[in-house]
PDB file of C-alpha atoms in Angstrom:
ATOM      1  CA  MET A 124       9.951 -55.303  82.035  1.00 51.00           C
ATOM      2  CA  THR A 125      12.578 -55.894  84.767  1.00 52.00           C
ATOM      3  CA  TYR A 126      16.180 -56.033  83.669  1.00 60.00           C
ATOM      4  CA  GLN A 127      18.603 -58.412  85.303  1.00 60.00           C
ATOM      5  CA  ASN A 128      22.474 -58.869  85.346  1.00 70.00           C
ATOM      6  CA  ARG A 129      23.267 -55.447  86.670  1.00 82.00           C
ATOM      7  CA  PRO A 130      26.896 -54.746  87.914  1.00 91.00           C
ATOM      8  CA  PRO A 131      27.283 -53.790  91.565  1.00 91.00           C
ATOM      9  CA  VAL A 132      27.585 -50.014  92.137  1.00 92.00           C
ATOM     10  CA  PRO A 133      31.165 -49.325  93.204  1.00 93.00           C
ATOM     11  CA  ALA A 134      31.888 -47.875  96.549  1.00 93.00           C
ATOM     12  CA  TRP A 135      33.389 -44.728  95.250  1.00 92.00           C
ATOM     13  CA  LEU A 136      30.269 -43.933  93.407  1.00 91.00           C
ATOM     14  CA  ARG A 137      27.961 -44.619  96.258  1.00 89.00           C
ATOM     15  CA  GLN A 138      30.130 -42.232  98.221  1.00 87.00           C
ATOM     16  CA  MET A 139      29.855 -39.499  95.629  1.00 84.00           C
ATOM     17  CA  VAL A 140      26.066 -39.965  95.488  1.00 78.00           C
ATOM     18  CA  ARG A 141      25.770 -39.719  99.351  1.00 77.00           C
ATOM     19  CA  GLN A 142      27.894 -36.570  99.382  1.00 75.00           C
ATOM     20  CA  ALA A 143      25.660 -34.899  96.714  1.00 70.00           C
ATOM     21  CA  LYS A 144      22.492 -35.696  98.661  1.00 64.00           C
ATOM     22  CA  GLN A 145      23.815 -34.400 101.932  1.00 62.00           C
ATOM     23  CA  HIS A 146      23.303 -30.870 100.780  1.00 54.00           C
ATOM     24  CA  GLY A 147      19.464 -31.320 100.504  1.00 50.00           C
ATOM     25  CA  SER A 148      18.393 -30.175 103.906  1.00 49.00           C
ATOM     26  CA  ASP A 149      19.607 -26.490 104.245  1.00 60.00           C
ATOM     27  CA  SER A 150      17.472 -23.429 104.162  1.00 55.00           C
ATOM     28  CA  LEU A 151      18.092 -22.430 100.426  1.00 53.00           C
ATOM     29  CA  HIS A 152      17.125 -25.885  99.370  1.00 54.00           C
ATOM     30  CA  ARG A 153      13.821 -25.531 101.195  1.00 61.00           C
ATOM     31  CA  HIS A 154      13.328 -22.118  99.663  1.00 56.00           C
ATOM     32  CA  ILE A 155      13.695 -23.557  96.093  1.00 58.00           C
ATOM     33  CA  VAL A 156      11.326 -26.337  96.812  1.00 60.00           C
ATOM     34  CA  GLU A 157       8.835 -23.902  98.286  1.00 64.00           C
ATOM     35  CA  GLN A 158       8.966 -21.696  95.311  1.00 61.00           C
ATOM     36  CA  LEU A 159       8.390 -24.642  92.920  1.00 64.00           C
ATOM     37  CA  GLU A 160       5.384 -25.678  94.919  1.00 65.00           C
ATOM     38  CA  ASP A 161       3.948 -22.064  95.277  1.00 67.00           C
ATOM     39  CA  GLN A 162       4.132 -21.671  91.513  1.00 63.00           C
ATOM     40  CA  GLN A 163       3.062 -25.098  90.718  1.00 63.00           C
ATOM     41  CA  LEU A 164       6.190 -25.856  88.622  1.00 69.00           C
ATOM     42  CA  HIS A 165       7.976 -28.919  87.753  1.00 61.00           C
ATOM     43  CA  THR A 166      11.735 -29.607  87.589  1.00 58.00           C
ATOM     44  CA  VAL A 167      13.632 -32.304  85.707  1.00 50.00           C
ATOM     45  CA  CYS A 168      15.747 -32.472  88.959  1.00 49.00           C
ATOM     46  CA  GLN A 169      12.664 -34.077  90.720  1.00 46.00           C
ATOM     47  CA  GLY A 170      11.138 -35.753  87.654  1.00 42.00           C
ATOM     48  CA  ALA A 171      14.263 -37.594  86.541  1.00 44.00           C
ATOM     49  CA  ARG A 172      15.444 -38.278  90.126  1.00 50.00           C
ATOM     50  CA  CYS A 173      18.897 -36.562  89.395  1.00 54.00           C
ATOM     51  CA  PRO A 174      21.378 -37.410  92.118  1.00 55.00           C
ATOM     52  CA  ASN A 175      22.564 -33.825  92.274  1.00 53.00           C
ATOM     53  CA  GLN A 176      19.150 -32.293  93.210  1.00 53.00           C
ATOM     54  CA  GLY A 177      20.291 -31.586  96.758  1.00 52.00           C
ATOM     55  CA  SER A 178      23.548 -29.766  95.831  1.00 55.00           C
ATOM     56  CA  CYS A 179      22.021 -27.869  93.030  1.00 57.00           C
ATOM     57  CA  PHE A 180      19.049 -26.683  95.024  1.00 53.00           C
ATOM     58  CA  SER A 181      21.191 -25.747  97.845  1.00 51.00           C
ATOM     59  CA  GLN A 182      23.272 -23.622  95.301  1.00 55.00           C
ATOM     60  CA  GLY A 183      20.130 -21.738  94.271  1.00 52.00           C
ATOM     61  CA  THR A 184      19.860 -23.487  90.830  1.00 62.00           C
ATOM     62  CA  ALA A 185      17.135 -25.678  89.320  1.00 66.00           C
ATOM     63  CA  THR A 186      16.207 -26.977  85.881  1.00 82.00           C
ATOM     64  CA  PHE A 187      12.506 -26.041  85.219  1.00 90.00           C
ATOM     65  CA  MET A 188      10.512 -28.575  83.264  1.00 90.00           C
ATOM     66  CA  ILE A 189       7.663 -26.889  81.348  1.00 94.00           C
ATOM     67  CA  LEU A 190       4.648 -28.298  79.375  1.00 95.00           C
ATOM     68  CA  GLY A 191       3.623 -30.676  82.229  1.00 91.00           C
ATOM     69  CA  ASN A 192       5.348 -33.760  83.628  1.00 87.00           C
ATOM     70  CA  SER A 193       4.072 -36.447  81.308  1.00 92.00           C
ATOM     71  CA  CYS A 194       6.125 -37.327  78.258  1.00 94.00           C
ATOM     72  CA  THR A 195       4.732 -38.713  75.058  1.00 96.00           C
ATOM     73  CA  ARG A 196       7.616 -40.908  74.595  1.00 95.00           C
ATOM     74  CA  ASN A 197       8.871 -43.825  76.888  1.00 91.00           C
ATOM     75  CA  CYS A 198      12.603 -44.052  76.659  1.00 94.00           C
ATOM     76  CA  ALA A 199      14.235 -46.984  78.487  1.00 92.00           C
ATOM     77  CA  PHE A 200      16.556 -44.771  80.442  1.00 92.00           C
ATOM     78  CA  CYS A 201      14.387 -42.042  81.708  1.00 89.00           C
ATOM     79  CA  ALA A 202      12.548 -41.651  84.896  1.00 82.00           C
ATOM     80  CA  VAL A 203      10.084 -38.933  83.767  1.00 85.00           C
ATOM     81  CA  GLY A 204       6.526 -40.213  83.611  1.00 84.00           C
ATOM     82  CA  HIS A 205       4.883 -40.887  80.176  1.00 88.00           C
ATOM     83  CA  GLY A 206       1.237 -40.973  79.015  1.00 89.00           C
ATOM     84  CA  VAL A 207      -1.295 -38.501  77.714  1.00 91.00           C
ATOM     85  CA  PRO A 208      -0.148 -34.967  78.613  1.00 93.00           C
ATOM     86  CA  ALA A 209      -2.342 -32.314  79.977  1.00 91.00           C
ATOM     87  CA  PRO A 210      -3.260 -29.173  77.794  1.00 95.00           C
ATOM     88  CA  VAL A 211      -0.599 -26.488  77.507  1.00 97.00           C
ATOM     89  CA  ASP A 212      -0.797 -24.058  80.414  1.00 96.00           C
ATOM     90  CA  ALA A 213      -0.701 -20.533  79.113  1.00 96.00           C
ATOM     91  CA  ASP A 214       0.086 -19.080  82.602  1.00 96.00           C
ATOM     92  CA  GLU A 215       3.117 -21.219  83.021  1.00 96.00           C
ATOM     93  CA  PRO A 216       5.559 -18.704  81.614  1.00 97.00           C
ATOM     94  CA  GLY A 217       4.371 -16.053  83.962  1.00 96.00           C
ATOM     95  CA  ARG A 218       4.507 -18.291  87.052  1.00 93.00           C
ATOM     96  CA  LEU A 219       8.031 -19.449  86.050  1.00 95.00           C
ATOM     97  CA  LYS A 220       9.189 -15.704  85.747  1.00 95.00           C
ATOM     98  CA  THR A 221       7.867 -15.123  89.317  1.00 93.00           C
ATOM     99  CA  ALA A 222       9.623 -18.080  90.737  1.00 89.00           C
ATOM    100  CA  VAL A 223      12.931 -17.085  89.016  1.00 90.00           C
ATOM    101  CA  GLU A 224      12.607 -13.486  90.438  1.00 91.00           C
ATOM    102  CA  HIS A 225      11.983 -14.789  93.883  1.00 86.00           C
ATOM    103  CA  MET A 226      14.888 -17.204  93.782  1.00 84.00           C
ATOM    104  CA  GLY A 227      17.160 -14.443  92.403  1.00 83.00           C
ATOM    105  CA  LEU A 228      18.512 -16.904  89.823  1.00 86.00           C
ATOM    106  CA  LYS A 229      21.186 -15.375  87.364  1.00 88.00           C
ATOM    107  CA  HIS A 230      21.121 -18.484  84.995  1.00 90.00           C
ATOM    108  CA  VAL A 231      18.030 -20.254  84.201  1.00 91.00           C
ATOM    109  CA  VAL A 232      17.798 -23.689  82.599  1.00 92.00           C
ATOM    110  CA  VAL A 233      14.373 -24.626  80.890  1.00 96.00           C
ATOM    111  CA  THR A 234      13.619 -27.929  79.610  1.00 94.00           C
ATOM    112  CA  ALA A 235      10.339 -29.886  78.792  1.00 94.00           C
ATOM    113  CA  VAL A 236       8.825 -33.271  78.386  1.00 93.00           C
ATOM    114  CA  THR A 237       8.641 -34.329  74.785  1.00 96.00           C
ATOM    115  CA  ARG A 238       5.279 -33.297  73.373  1.00 97.00           C
ATOM    116  CA  ASP A 239       4.810 -34.954  70.114  1.00 97.00           C
ATOM    117  CA  ASP A 240       0.998 -34.261  70.329  1.00 97.00           C
ATOM    118  CA  LEU A 241       1.743 -30.555  69.715  1.00 98.00           C
ATOM    119  CA  ALA A 242       2.173 -29.465  66.061  1.00 97.00           C
ATOM    120  CA  ASP A 243       5.339 -27.412  67.118  1.00 98.00           C
ATOM    121  CA  GLY A 244       6.398 -29.655  69.843  1.00 98.00           C
ATOM    122  CA  GLY A 245       5.969 -26.840  72.316  1.00 98.00           C
ATOM    123  CA  ALA A 246       8.389 -24.631  70.733  1.00 98.00           C
ATOM    124  CA  SER A 247       6.065 -21.585  71.013  1.00 98.00           C
ATOM    125  CA  HIS A 248       5.910 -22.187  74.714  1.00 98.00           C
ATOM    126  CA  PHE A 249       9.664 -22.316  75.087  1.00 98.00           C
ATOM    127  CA  ALA A 250       9.682 -18.956  73.256  1.00 98.00           C
ATOM    128  CA  ALA A 251       7.051 -17.533  75.546  1.00 98.00           C
ATOM    129  CA  VAL A 252       8.980 -18.432  78.645  1.00 98.00           C
ATOM    130  CA  ILE A 253      12.109 -16.672  77.224  1.00 98.00           C
ATOM    131  CA  ALA A 254      10.213 -13.716  76.361  1.00 98.00           C
ATOM    132  CA  GLU A 255       8.676 -13.461  79.998  1.00 98.00           C
ATOM    133  CA  LEU A 256      12.182 -13.829  81.569  1.00 97.00           C
ATOM    134  CA  ARG A 257      13.469 -11.036  79.472  1.00 97.00           C
ATOM    135  CA  THR A 258      10.994  -8.636  81.128  1.00 98.00           C
ATOM    136  CA  LEU A 259      12.526  -9.087  84.494  1.00 97.00           C
ATOM    137  CA  PRO A 260      14.551  -5.986  85.850  1.00 96.00           C
ATOM    138  CA  GLU A 261      17.735  -8.057  85.761  1.00 94.00           C
ATOM    139  CA  PRO A 262      17.088 -10.846  83.206  1.00 94.00           C
ATOM    140  CA  PRO A 263      19.021 -14.042  83.712  1.00 93.00           C
ATOM    141  CA  ALA A 264      20.894 -15.997  81.115  1.00 93.00           C
ATOM    142  CA  VAL A 265      18.467 -18.411  79.601  1.00 95.00           C
ATOM    143  CA  GLU A 266      19.470 -21.993  78.681  1.00 96.00           C
ATOM    144  CA  VAL A 267      16.864 -24.088  76.854  1.00 97.00           C
ATOM    145  CA  LEU A 268      17.087 -27.915  76.675  1.00 97.00           C
ATOM    146  CA  THR A 269      14.557 -29.060  73.975  1.00 98.00           C
ATOM    147  CA  SER A 270      13.358 -32.145  72.432  1.00 98.00           C
ATOM    148  CA  ASP A 271      14.139 -32.973  68.803  1.00 98.00           C
ATOM    149  CA  PHE A 272      10.756 -31.529  67.823  1.00 98.00           C
ATOM    150  CA  GLN A 273      10.393 -34.547  65.493  1.00 98.00           C
ATOM    151  CA  GLY A 274      12.840 -32.823  63.205  1.00 98.00           C
ATOM    152  CA  ASN A 275      10.713 -29.788  62.638  1.00 98.00           C
ATOM    153  CA  THR A 276      13.300 -27.074  61.798  1.00 98.00           C
ATOM    154  CA  GLY A 277      10.462 -24.395  61.974  1.00 98.00           C
ATOM    155  CA  ALA A 278      10.121 -25.202  65.737  1.00 98.00           C
ATOM    156  CA  VAL A 279      13.871 -25.020  66.206  1.00 98.00           C
ATOM    157  CA  ALA A 280      13.875 -21.720  64.384  1.00 98.00           C
ATOM    158  CA  ALA A 281      10.995 -20.374  66.676  1.00 98.00           C
ATOM    159  CA  VAL A 282      13.089 -21.207  69.860  1.00 98.00           C
ATOM    160  CA  LEU A 283      16.297 -19.606  68.372  1.00 98.00           C
ATOM    161  CA  ALA A 284      14.335 -16.549  67.343  1.00 98.00           C
ATOM    162  CA  ALA A 285      13.896 -15.838  71.119  1.00 98.00           C
ATOM    163  CA  LYS A 286      17.726 -15.690  71.422  1.00 97.00           C
ATOM    164  CA  PRO A 287      18.284 -17.872  74.412  1.00 98.00           C
ATOM    165  CA  GLU A 288      21.980 -17.745  75.650  1.00 97.00           C
ATOM    166  CA  ILE A 289      22.176 -21.429  75.169  1.00 97.00           C
ATOM    167  CA  PHE A 290      20.264 -23.830  73.029  1.00 98.00           C
ATOM    168  CA  ALA A 291      20.726 -27.336  73.955  1.00 98.00           C
ATOM    169  CA  HIS A 292      19.457 -30.662  72.753  1.00 98.00           C
ATOM    170  CA  ASN A 293      20.810 -33.939  74.157  1.00 98.00           C
ATOM    171  CA  ILE A 294      22.273 -36.515  71.873  1.00 98.00           C
ATOM    172  CA  GLU A 295      21.959 -38.873  74.897  1.00 97.00           C
ATOM    173  CA  MET A 296      24.032 -41.859  73.626  1.00 98.00           C
ATOM    174  CA  VAL A 297      26.056 -43.301  70.697  1.00 98.00           C
ATOM    175  CA  PRO A 298      23.832 -44.115  67.685  1.00 98.00           C
ATOM    176  CA  ARG A 299      24.093 -47.955  67.963  1.00 98.00           C
ATOM    177  CA  LEU A 300      22.115 -47.828  71.228  1.00 98.00           C
ATOM    178  CA  TYR A 301      19.163 -45.790  70.056  1.00 98.00           C
ATOM    179  CA  GLY A 302      16.954 -48.780  69.118  1.00 96.00           C
ATOM    180  CA  ALA A 303      17.198 -50.508  72.453  1.00 95.00           C
ATOM    181  CA  VAL A 304      17.353 -47.466  74.780  1.00 96.00           C
ATOM    182  CA  ARG A 305      15.805 -44.424  72.751  1.00 96.00           C
ATOM    183  CA  PRO A 306      13.380 -46.071  70.449  1.00 92.00           C
ATOM    184  CA  GLY A 307      11.309 -43.032  69.914  1.00 92.00           C
ATOM    185  CA  ALA A 308      14.188 -40.898  68.643  1.00 97.00           C
ATOM    186  CA  GLU A 309      16.643 -41.087  65.878  1.00 98.00           C
ATOM    187  CA  TYR A 310      20.332 -40.329  66.011  1.00 98.00           C
ATOM    188  CA  SER A 311      20.328 -38.638  62.634  1.00 98.00           C
ATOM    189  CA  ARG A 312      17.402 -36.452  63.555  1.00 98.00           C
ATOM    190  CA  SER A 313      19.035 -35.257  66.808  1.00 98.00           C
ATOM    191  CA  LEU A 314      22.191 -34.534  64.988  1.00 98.00           C
ATOM    192  CA  ALA A 315      20.333 -32.641  62.347  1.00 98.00           C
ATOM    193  CA  VAL A 316      18.453 -30.559  65.013  1.00 98.00           C
ATOM    194  CA  LEU A 317      21.884 -29.589  66.431  1.00 98.00           C
ATOM    195  CA  ARG A 318      23.480 -28.837  63.080  1.00 98.00           C
ATOM    196  CA  TYR A 319      20.447 -26.684  62.195  1.00 98.00           C
ATOM    197  CA  ALA A 320      20.638 -24.777  65.357  1.00 98.00           C
ATOM    198  CA  ALA A 321      24.320 -24.148  64.914  1.00 98.00           C
ATOM    199  CA  GLU A 322      23.832 -22.806  61.337  1.00 98.00           C
ATOM    200  CA  HIS A 323      20.882 -20.549  62.383  1.00 98.00           C
ATOM    201  CA  ALA A 324      21.590 -19.339  65.742  1.00 97.00           C
ATOM    202  CA  GLN A 325      22.106 -15.637  66.269  1.00 92.00           C
ATOM    203  CA  THR A 326      24.226 -13.872  68.904  1.00 89.00           C
ATOM    204  CA  PRO A 327      24.336 -14.657  71.901  1.00 91.00           C
ATOM    205  CA  THR A 328      23.124 -18.309  71.369  1.00 97.00           C
ATOM    206  CA  THR A 329      25.674 -21.085  72.015  1.00 97.00           C
ATOM    207  CA  ILE A 330      24.919 -24.640  70.967  1.00 98.00           C
ATOM    208  CA  LYS A 331      25.123 -27.379  73.703  1.00 98.00           C
ATOM    209  CA  THR A 332      24.480 -31.165  74.038  1.00 98.00           C
ATOM    210  CA  GLY A 333      25.006 -33.983  76.455  1.00 98.00           C
ATOM    211  CA  PHE A 334      25.381 -37.765  76.473  1.00 98.00           C
ATOM    212  CA  MET A 335      25.684 -40.651  78.857  1.00 97.00           C
ATOM    213  CA  VAL A 336      28.136 -43.446  78.975  1.00 98.00           C
ATOM    214  CA  GLY A 337      28.013 -46.829  80.728  1.00 98.00           C
ATOM    215  CA  LEU A 338      25.342 -48.162  78.479  1.00 97.00           C
ATOM    216  CA  GLY A 339      27.511 -50.481  76.687  1.00 97.00           C
ATOM    217  CA  GLU A 340      29.225 -48.146  74.213  1.00 98.00           C
ATOM    218  CA  GLU A 341      32.755 -48.740  72.963  1.00 98.00           C
ATOM    219  CA  ARG A 342      35.534 -46.009  73.288  1.00 97.00           C
ATOM    220  CA  GLN A 343      35.729 -45.665  69.499  1.00 98.00           C
ATOM    221  CA  GLU A 344      32.025 -45.119  69.287  1.00 98.00           C
ATOM    222  CA  ILE A 345      32.427 -42.173  71.738  1.00 98.00           C
ATOM    223  CA  ARG A 346      35.291 -40.709  69.675  1.00 98.00           C
ATOM    224  CA  ASN A 347      32.970 -40.905  66.576  1.00 98.00           C
ATOM    225  CA  LEU A 348      30.136 -39.279  68.533  1.00 98.00           C
ATOM    226  CA  LEU A 349      32.327 -36.455  69.580  1.00 98.00           C
ATOM    227  CA  ARG A 350      33.578 -36.081  66.044  1.00 98.00           C
ATOM    228  CA  ASP A 351      29.955 -35.922  64.698  1.00 98.00           C
ATOM    229  CA  LEU A 352      28.866 -33.372  67.283  1.00 98.00           C
ATOM    230  CA  ARG A 353      31.736 -31.059  66.546  1.00 98.00           C
ATOM    231  CA  ALA A 354      31.156 -31.350  62.774  1.00 98.00           C
ATOM    232  CA  ALA A 355      27.590 -30.301  63.419  1.00 98.00           C
ATOM    233  CA  GLY A 356      28.847 -27.144  65.234  1.00 98.00           C
ATOM    234  CA  VAL A 357      28.154 -28.115  68.860  1.00 98.00           C
ATOM    235  CA  GLN A 358      30.247 -25.864  71.210  1.00 97.00           C
ATOM    236  CA  MET A 359      29.476 -27.198  74.757  1.00 97.00           C
ATOM    237  CA  VAL A 360      29.223 -30.798  75.741  1.00 97.00           C
ATOM    238  CA  THR A 361      28.479 -32.761  79.031  1.00 97.00           C
ATOM    239  CA  ILE A 362      29.349 -36.365  79.611  1.00 98.00           C
ATOM    240  CA  GLY A 363      27.959 -38.303  82.601  1.00 96.00           C
ATOM    241  CA  GLN A 364      27.432 -41.785  83.896  1.00 96.00           C
ATOM    242  CA  TYR A 365      24.057 -43.467  83.128  1.00 96.00           C
ATOM    243  CA  LEU A 366      22.352 -44.540  86.410  1.00 91.00           C
ATOM    244  CA  ALA A 367      19.231 -46.655  86.050  1.00 91.00           C
ATOM    245  CA  PRO A 368      16.444 -44.987  87.879  1.00 86.00           C
ATOM    246  CA  THR A 369      14.638 -48.412  88.724  1.00 88.00           C
ATOM    247  CA  MET A 370      14.868 -52.133  88.042  1.00 89.00           C
ATOM    248  CA  GLN A 371      12.427 -51.523  85.095  1.00 90.00           C
ATOM    249  CA  HIS A 372      14.806 -49.124  83.351  1.00 93.00           C
ATOM    250  CA  TYR A 373      17.658 -50.209  80.958  1.00 95.00           C
ATOM    251  CA  PRO A 374      20.445 -51.535  83.066  1.00 95.00           C
ATOM    252  CA  VAL A 375      23.877 -49.995  83.516  1.00 96.00           C
ATOM    253  CA  GLN A 376      26.419 -52.008  81.685  1.00 96.00           C
ATOM    254  CA  ARG A 377      29.431 -50.512  83.240  1.00 96.00           C
ATOM    255  CA  TYR A 378      30.474 -47.871  85.700  1.00 97.00           C
ATOM    256  CA  VAL A 379      33.028 -45.505  84.052  1.00 97.00           C
ATOM    257  CA  THR A 380      35.710 -44.450  86.595  1.00 97.00           C
ATOM    258  CA  PRO A 381      36.684 -40.771  87.303  1.00 96.00           C
ATOM    259  CA  ASP A 382      40.013 -41.273  85.655  1.00 97.00           C
ATOM    260  CA  GLU A 383      38.221 -42.422  82.385  1.00 98.00           C
ATOM    261  CA  PHE A 384      36.144 -39.383  82.560  1.00 98.00           C
ATOM    262  CA  ARG A 385      39.068 -37.122  82.734  1.00 98.00           C
ATOM    263  CA  GLN A 386      40.425 -38.890  79.637  1.00 98.00           C
ATOM    264  CA  LEU A 387      37.174 -38.316  77.869  1.00 98.00           C
ATOM    265  CA  ALA A 388      37.130 -34.608  78.812  1.00 97.00           C
ATOM    266  CA  ALA A 389      40.693 -34.318  77.394  1.00 97.00           C
ATOM    267  CA  GLU A 390      39.582 -36.021  74.178  1.00 98.00           C
ATOM    268  CA  ALA A 391      36.592 -33.723  73.901  1.00 98.00           C
ATOM    269  CA  GLU A 392      38.850 -30.594  74.444  1.00 97.00           C
ATOM    270  CA  GLN A 393      41.190 -31.875  71.825  1.00 97.00           C
ATOM    271  CA  ALA A 394      38.245 -32.368  69.442  1.00 96.00           C
ATOM    272  CA  GLY A 395      37.481 -28.552  69.703  1.00 96.00           C
ATOM    273  CA  PHE A 396      34.692 -28.127  72.176  1.00 97.00           C
ATOM    274  CA  ILE A 397      34.890 -24.888  73.984  1.00 95.00           C
ATOM    275  CA  SER A 398      33.270 -26.070  77.124  1.00 95.00           C
ATOM    276  CA  VAL A 399      33.467 -29.698  78.504  1.00 96.00           C
ATOM    277  CA  ALA A 400      31.960 -31.175  81.634  1.00 95.00           C
ATOM    278  CA  ALA A 401      32.622 -34.722  82.196  1.00 97.00           C
ATOM    279  CA  GLY A 402      32.204 -36.902  85.450  1.00 96.00           C
ATOM    280  CA  PRO A 403      30.196 -39.521  86.961  1.00 94.00           C
ATOM    281  CA  LEU A 404      27.443 -37.280  88.341  1.00 90.00           C
ATOM    282  CA  VAL A 405      27.637 -34.772  85.566  1.00 92.00           C
ATOM    283  CA  ARG A 406      24.130 -34.114  83.876  1.00 88.00           C
ATOM    284  CA  SER A 407      23.282 -31.765  81.103  1.00 87.00           C
ATOM    285  CA  SER A 408      22.467 -28.876  83.251  1.00 84.00           C
ATOM    286  CA  TYR A 409      24.952 -29.641  85.993  1.00 79.00           C
ATOM    287  CA  HIS A 410      26.501 -26.288  87.242  1.00 82.00           C
ATOM    288  CA  ALA A 411      25.258 -24.939  83.949  1.00 86.00           C
ATOM    289  CA  GLY A 412      25.705 -21.179  84.926  1.00 84.00           C
ATOM    290  CA  GLU A 413      29.225 -21.899  86.191  1.00 86.00           C
ATOM    291  CA  PHE A 414      30.203 -23.463  82.902  1.00 88.00           C
ATOM    292  CA  TYR A 415      28.623 -20.916  80.807  1.00 90.00           C
ATOM    293  CA  GLY A 416      30.516 -18.162  82.885  1.00 88.00           C
ATOM    294  CA  GLN A 417      33.846 -20.041  82.316  1.00 89.00           C
ATOM    295  CA  MET A 418      33.124 -20.154  78.634  1.00 88.00           C
ATOM    296  CA  LEU A 419      32.391 -16.594  78.416  1.00 88.00           C
ATOM    297  CA  ALA A 420      35.559 -15.559  80.546  1.00 86.00           C
ATOM    298  CA  GLY A 421      37.697 -17.626  78.158  1.00 78.00           C
ATOM    299  CA  ASN A 422      36.679 -15.571  75.155  1.00 49.00           C
ATOM    300  CA  PHE A 423      36.491 -18.652  73.021  1.00 47.00           C
ATOM    301  CA  GLN A 424      35.568 -18.494  69.378  1.00 44.00           C
ATOM    302  CA  GLN A 425      33.837 -21.000  67.097  1.00 40.00           C
TER     303      GLN A 425
END
């Protein structure tokens, strides 16, 4: 399907994207790419066509995507490929650890394609990755960004038992839009995953989520979403502009201005979130280590 009637991209946003991509040619960026290729690893930075790929790689950060690069769902907003996934690669956690050690990363973000074909949705694989990273001489902080595991709380518990520093699951958008944009998921199920994680997390795990704007949501719907997330126990939130990867993906309805993002950030802070990142190019793992460090330095409490 090809969607029509897309609003023109504003000049200020085109400039922001150009600036983010200008950082993609230096030596550290090349080193990150080489390590990913050497260890046969995927990143959501590449798979989801993130506009911050160049700047993040140039800062020595990347979001690893485990369990292959083929998703069992086909959300209308996502650029990650979908289809029949390959068998789980038992050697992947070890290769990821090697890449992290060679890159010298201090904060590692690990996400995955959705694997509805697996009984535990890949939770045991997440736990294996965390366990491998803990064996490094100087273990990094580990942030996991999981699927909803089809609401399987046992799977969520298995990941929490590995004690990542951050457990994240993206709510993605306001509930009204799920049917059209995220048909394989359910708002109530994602919210329940976050609530379960908040109620069962052990130190040092912090609960995080992210969502997009510009999909046609109303301001009050965003306020309601923030309220639901705080009531569920979420502590960290990211808010970014939806950018359609191709003409076949759900179209952008509106480009939210930087000033509006500042207002959303203020509202999220007033709602009680201890860490808020909001902006046109913000994504769930955007400057993840930096924001986690700021949260720790602030000595925030739930």
